[in-house]
Coordinates of N, CA and C in Angstrom, one line a residue:
M1 N 109.7 85.0 112.5 CA 108.4 83.8 112.9 C 107.9 83.1 111.8
E2 N 107.9 82.0 111.7 CA 107.1 81.9 110.3 C 105.4 81.7 110.5
H3 N 104.5 81.9 109.3 CA 103.3 82.0 109.8 C 102.9 80.8 110.3
I4 N 102.1 81.2 111.5 CA 101.2 80.1 111.8 C 100.9 78.9 111.4
T5 N 100.2 78.9 110.2 CA 99.9 78.0 109.6 C 100.9 77.2 108.2
E6 N 101.8 77.6 108.6 CA 102.8 77.1 107.8 C 102.8 75.2 107.8
G7 N 103.3 74.7 109.1 CA 102.8 73.7 109.4 C 101.3 72.5 108.5
L8 N 100.6 73.6 107.9 CA 99.1 73.2 107.8 C 99.1 73.0 106.1
K9 N 100.4 73.8 105.4 CA 99.9 74.0 104.3 C 99.9 73.0 103.5
N10 N 100.4 71.1 103.5 CA 100.3 70.8 102.8 C 98.7 69.7 102.9
I11 N 98.1 70.6 104.1 CA 96.7 69.7 104.4 C 95.6 70.0 103.9
D12 N 94.8 69.6 102.9 CA 93.9 69.5 102.2 C 92.7 70.0 103.2
E13 N 92.5 71.2 103.4 CA 91.1 71.6 104.1 C 89.8 70.8 103.9
R14 N 89.9 70.9 102.5 CA 88.2 69.9 102.4 C 88.4 68.8 102.9
L15 N 89.7 68.2 103.2 CA 89.3 66.6 103.4 C 89.7 66.5 105.1
L16 N 88.9 67.7 105.9 CA 89.3 67.6 107.2 C 87.6 67.2 107.6
S17 N 87.8 66.6 108.8 CA 86.4 66.6 109.4 C 86.2 67.7 109.8
P18 N 84.7 67.9 109.6 CA 84.0 69.5 110.2 C 84.4 69.3 111.4
L19 N 84.2 68.4 112.3 CA 85.3 69.0 113.9 C 85.8 69.1 114.0
V20 N 87.4 68.8 113.2 CA 88.4 68.9 113.1 C 88.2 70.8 112.7
L21 N 88.0 71.0 111.5 CA 87.9 72.5 111.2 C 87.0 73.0 112.2
A22 N 86.0 73.1 113.1 CA 85.5 73.8 114.4 C 86.2 73.4 115.2
Y23 N 87.1 72.8 115.5 CA 88.3 72.5 116.8 C 89.2 73.9 116.6
I24 N 89.7 73.9 115.6 CA 90.7 74.9 115.2 C 90.1 76.3 115.2
G25 N 88.9 76.6 114.4 CA 88.0 77.7 114.4 C 87.6 78.3 115.6
D26 N 87.2 77.2 116.2 CA 87.1 77.3 117.8 C 87.9 78.7 118.1
A27 N 89.3 78.2 118.5 CA 90.2 79.0 118.6 C 90.6 80.3 118.2
V28 N 90.4 80.1 116.7 CA 90.5 81.2 116.0 C 89.5 82.4 116.4
Y29 N 88.2 82.2 116.3 CA 87.4 83.1 116.8 C 87.8 83.4 118.4
E30 N 87.6 82.6 118.8 CA 88.1 82.7 120.5 C 89.3 84.1 120.5
L31 N 90.5 84.2 120.0 CA 91.6 84.7 119.7 C 91.2 86.2 119.1
Y32 N 90.5 86.1 118.2 CA 89.9 87.3 117.4 C 88.8 88.1 118.5
V33 N 88.0 87.3 119.1 CA 87.4 88.0 120.3 C 88.0 88.8 121.2
R34 N 88.8 87.7 121.6 CA 89.7 88.5 123.2 C 90.6 89.8 122.7
T35 N 90.9 89.7 121.3 CA 91.7 90.7 120.8 C 90.8 91.8 120.8
R36 N 89.4 92.1 120.4 CA 88.5 92.7 120.5 C 88.2 93.4 121.5
V37 N 88.0 92.6 122.4 CA 87.3 93.0 123.8 C 88.7 93.7 124.3
I38 N 89.8 93.3 124.5 CA 91.1 94.3 125.0 C 90.9 95.5 123.9
E39 N 91.1 95.6 122.9 CA 91.0 96.8 122.0 C 89.9 97.6 122.6
E40 N 89.0 97.6 123.3 CA 87.8 98.3 123.6 C 87.5 98.6 124.6
H41 N 88.4 97.4 125.8 CA 88.2 97.7 127.3 C 89.9 97.3 127.5
P42 N 90.8 98.4 127.1 CA 92.6 97.9 127.8 C 92.8 98.1 128.9
S43 N 92.1 98.5 129.9 CA 92.4 98.7 131.4 C 91.7 97.9 132.0
M44 N 90.6 97.0 131.6 CA 89.8 96.0 132.5 C 90.6 94.8 132.8
P45 N 90.0 94.5 134.0 CA 90.9 93.2 134.6 C 90.6 92.0 133.8
A46 N 91.5 91.4 133.7 CA 91.6 89.8 133.0 C 90.5 89.0 133.2
H47 N 89.9 89.3 134.5 CA 88.5 88.3 135.2 C 87.3 89.0 134.1
K48 N 87.3 90.6 134.1 CA 86.3 90.7 133.3 C 86.2 90.9 131.9
L49 N 87.5 90.6 131.5 CA 87.7 90.6 130.2 C 87.3 89.5 129.5
H50 N 87.6 88.1 130.4 CA 87.2 87.0 130.1 C 85.3 86.7 130.1
R51 N 84.8 87.3 131.3 CA 83.5 87.4 131.2 C 82.8 88.3 129.9
E52 N 83.4 89.4 129.5 CA 83.2 89.9 128.1 C 83.3 89.0 127.2
A53 N 84.3 88.6 126.6 CA 84.3 87.3 125.8 C 83.4 86.5 125.6
V54 N 83.3 85.8 126.6 CA 82.1 85.0 126.9 C 81.0 85.2 126.1
K55 N 80.6 86.3 126.4 CA 79.0 86.6 125.5 C 79.4 86.8 124.4
Y56 N 80.3 86.2 123.5 CA 80.5 86.7 122.0 C 80.9 85.0 122.0
V57 N 81.9 84.4 122.2 CA 81.9 83.0 122.3 C 80.9 81.8 122.3
K58 N 79.9 82.0 123.5 CA 79.0 80.8 123.8 C 78.2 80.5 122.7
A59 N 77.8 79.6 122.7 CA 77.1 79.0 121.6 C 75.8 79.7 121.2
H60 N 75.1 80.2 122.2 CA 74.0 80.9 121.8 C 74.5 82.2 120.7
A61 N 75.5 82.9 120.9 CA 75.9 84.1 120.5 C 76.5 83.3 119.1
Q62 N 77.0 82.5 118.8 CA 77.7 82.0 117.6 C 76.4 81.6 116.6
S63 N 75.9 81.1 117.2 CA 74.5 80.8 116.5 C 73.8 81.6 115.8
D64 N 73.3 82.9 116.6 CA 72.8 84.1 116.5 C 73.8 84.9 114.8
S65 N 75.2 84.6 115.9 CA 76.0 85.1 114.5 C 75.7 84.7 113.3
A66 N 75.5 83.3 113.1 CA 75.7 82.4 112.2 C 74.4 83.1 111.1
H67 N 73.6 83.0 111.9 CA 72.5 83.4 111.2 C 72.5 84.6 110.6
A68 N 73.0 85.6 111.1 CA 73.3 87.1 110.4 C 73.9 87.2 109.5
I69 N 75.2 86.1 109.4 CA 76.1 86.2 108.6 C 75.6 85.2 107.1
A70 N 74.7 84.6 107.3 CA 74.3 83.6 106.1 C 74.2 84.1 104.9
E71 N 73.7 85.3 105.0 CA 73.4 86.1 103.5 C 74.6 86.6 102.9
L72 N 75.8 86.6 103.5 CA 77.1 87.0 103.2 C 78.0 85.8 102.4
L73 N 77.3 84.7 102.8 CA 78.3 83.4 102.5 C 78.5 83.2 100.8
T74 N 79.6 82.4 100.4 CA 79.5 82.1 99.4 C 79.0 80.4 99.1
D75 N 78.5 80.2 98.1 CA 78.2 78.4 98.0 C 78.8 77.6 98.7
E76 N 80.1 77.6 98.6 CA 81.3 76.8 99.2 C 81.2 77.1 100.4
E77 N 81.2 78.6 101.1 CA 81.4 78.6 102.4 C 80.2 78.1 103.0
A78 N 78.8 78.4 102.1 CA 77.7 77.8 102.9 C 77.9 76.1 103.1
A79 N 78.3 75.2 102.1 CA 78.3 74.3 102.2 C 79.4 73.8 103.6
V80 N 80.5 74.4 103.6 CA 81.4 74.2 104.8 C 80.7 74.1 106.0
F81 N 79.6 75.5 106.4 CA 78.8 75.8 107.8 C 77.8 74.6 107.5
R82 N 77.0 74.2 106.5 CA 76.0 72.8 106.7 C 77.1 71.6 107.4
R83 N 78.3 71.5 106.4 CA 79.0 70.0 107.0 C 79.3 70.5 108.6
G84 N 79.7 71.7 109.3 CA 80.1 71.9 110.6 C 78.5 71.5 111.1
R85 N 77.4 72.1 110.8 CA 76.0 72.2 111.7 C 75.6 70.8 111.5
N86 N 75.6 69.9 110.7 CA 75.4 68.5 110.7 C 76.2 67.3 111.3
A87 N 77.5 67.8 111.3 CA 78.5 67.0 112.1 C 77.8 66.2 113.3
K88 N 78.0 64.8 113.5 CA 77.9 64.2 114.7 C 78.8 64.5 115.7
S89 N 78.5 65.2 116.5 CA 79.4 65.6 117.8 C 79.3 64.8 119.2
Y90 N 80.2 64.6 119.5 CA 80.2 63.2 120.9 C 80.3 64.2 122.2
T91 N 80.6 65.4 122.0 CA 80.1 66.8 123.1 C 78.9 67.0 123.2
K92 N 78.4 67.4 124.5 CA 77.1 67.8 124.3 C 76.9 69.8 124.7
A93 N 76.2 70.2 124.3 CA 76.1 71.5 124.6 C 75.8 72.0 126.0
K94 N 76.4 72.8 127.0 CA 76.4 72.6 128.2 C 75.3 73.8 128.6
N95 N 75.6 75.3 128.2 CA 74.5 75.9 128.5 C 73.9 76.3 127.1
A96 N 73.5 76.0 126.3 CA 73.0 75.9 125.1 C 71.9 74.8 124.5
S97 N 71.0 75.4 123.5 CA 70.2 74.3 123.0 C 71.2 73.4 121.8
T98 N 70.4 72.3 121.8 CA 71.1 71.5 120.6 C 71.3 72.0 119.3
V99 N 70.2 73.1 118.8 CA 70.4 73.7 118.0 C 71.0 74.6 117.8
D100 N 71.3 75.3 118.9 CA 72.3 76.4 118.8 C 74.0 76.0 118.6
Y101 N 74.0 74.9 119.6 CA 75.5 74.1 119.4 C 75.8 73.9 118.0
R102 N 74.7 73.1 117.8 CA 74.8 73.0 116.0 C 75.4 73.9 115.2
H103 N 74.7 74.8 115.3 CA 74.7 76.2 114.4 C 76.2 76.9 114.8
A104 N 76.4 77.2 116.3 CA 78.0 77.3 116.5 C 79.0 76.4 116.1
T105 N 78.6 75.1 116.0 CA 79.8 74.4 115.5 C 79.9 74.5 113.8
G106 N 79.1 74.8 113.2 CA 79.0 75.1 111.7 C 79.7 76.3 111.1
F107 N 79.5 77.6 112.4 CA 80.2 78.6 112.3 C 81.6 78.3 112.5
E108 N 81.9 77.6 113.2 CA 83.5 77.4 114.0 C 84.2 76.6 113.2
A109 N 83.4 75.7 112.3 CA 84.0 74.8 111.4 C 84.3 75.7 110.0
L110 N 83.3 76.6 109.6 CA 83.7 78.2 108.7 C 84.7 78.3 108.7
V111 N 84.9 79.3 110.2 CA 86.3 79.8 110.4 C 87.5 79.2 109.9
G112 N 87.4 77.9 111.0 CA 88.7 76.7 110.6 C 89.0 76.5 109.4
Y113 N 88.0 76.2 108.5 CA 88.3 76.1 107.0 C 89.1 77.2 106.6
L114 N 88.2 78.1 106.5 CA 88.8 79.7 105.9 C 90.6 79.8 106.4
Y115 N 90.6 79.7 107.7 CA 91.8 80.3 108.6 C 93.2 78.9 107.6
I116 N 92.6 77.8 107.9 CA 93.6 76.7 107.3 C 93.6 76.6 105.8
S117 N 92.8 77.2 105.1 CA 93.0 77.5 103.6 C 93.5 78.8 103.1
G118 N 94.3 79.5 104.2 CA 95.0 80.7 104.1 C 94.0 82.0 103.5
R119 N 92.6 81.7 103.8 CA 91.8 83.0 103.6 C 91.6 83.6 105.0
E120 N 92.4 83.9 105.7 CA 92.2 84.7 106.9 C 91.4 86.1 107.2
G121 N 91.7 86.7 105.8 CA 90.9 88.1 105.4 C 89.7 88.1 105.5
R122 N 89.0 86.9 104.7 CA 87.4 86.1 104.4 C 87.1 86.0 106.1
A123 N 88.2 84.9 106.3 CA 87.5 84.9 107.7 C 87.5 85.7 108.6
E124 N 88.2 86.9 108.4 CA 88.3 87.9 109.5 C 86.8 89.2 109.2
E125 N 86.7 89.0 107.8 CA 85.7 89.6 107.5 C 84.4 89.1 107.6
L126 N 84.0 88.0 108.4 CA 82.7 87.4 108.5 C 83.1 87.4 109.8
M127 N 84.1 87.1 110.9 CA 84.3 87.0 112.4 C 83.9 88.3 112.8
K128 N 84.5 89.4 112.1 CA 84.0 90.9 112.4 C 82.4 91.2 112.4
A129 N 81.8 90.5 111.1 CA 80.6 90.8 111.2 C 79.7 90.0 112.2
A130 N 80.2 88.8 112.4 CA 79.8 87.9 113.5 C 79.4 88.8 115.1
Y131 N 81.0 89.2 115.5 CA 81.4 90.1 116.6 C 80.0 91.2 116.5
E132 N 80.4 92.1 115.4 CA 79.4 93.2 115.5 C 77.9 92.7 115.4
R133 N 77.5 91.1 115.5 CA 76.0 91.2 115.5 C 75.9 90.6 117.0
A134 N 76.6 90.5 117.4 CA 76.9 89.9 118.8 C 76.5 91.4 119.9
S135 N 77.6 92.0 119.2 CA 77.6 93.2 119.8 C 76.1 94.2 120.0
T136 N 75.6 94.1 119.1 CA 74.3 94.5 118.6 C 73.3 94.0 120.0
R137 N 73.4 92.7 119.7 CA 72.3 92.0 120.9 C 72.4 92.1 121.9
E138 N 74.1 92.3 122.6 CA 74.4 92.8 124.2 C 73.9 93.8 124.5
A139 N 73.9 94.9 123.4 CA 73.4 96.2 123.8 C 72.0 96.3 123.9
H140 N 70.8 95.3 123.6 CA 69.7 95.4 123.6 C 69.4 94.6 125.0

């Protein structure tokens, strides 16, 4: 099976809209979280796995995680995050403040940017830090 991003190799990720980056970043982070949740709770029923995953992918958790990983970002990554955070979205946050929603969008844009640019290792490093931040918050 060819690598899943093979079809994107001719696309310059720097030219993509921050909302397009967030679109793919949302899916990448969702898959990361679902994988981690299954690893931690392999015998949990699917509906409970879903509820557990939502704790990590909801806008408030992503916003909190974005703040927690801010110091780990390179200048380039911070710029991508800001582009995502400042992008004019045509959707409204359902169960989150506008500030949390914008920070979550910035986080997703960063994950999408790293993923499309072939830096999955770096994306995973940041997603791991974000996930662990959310785990710590959920434990309290």
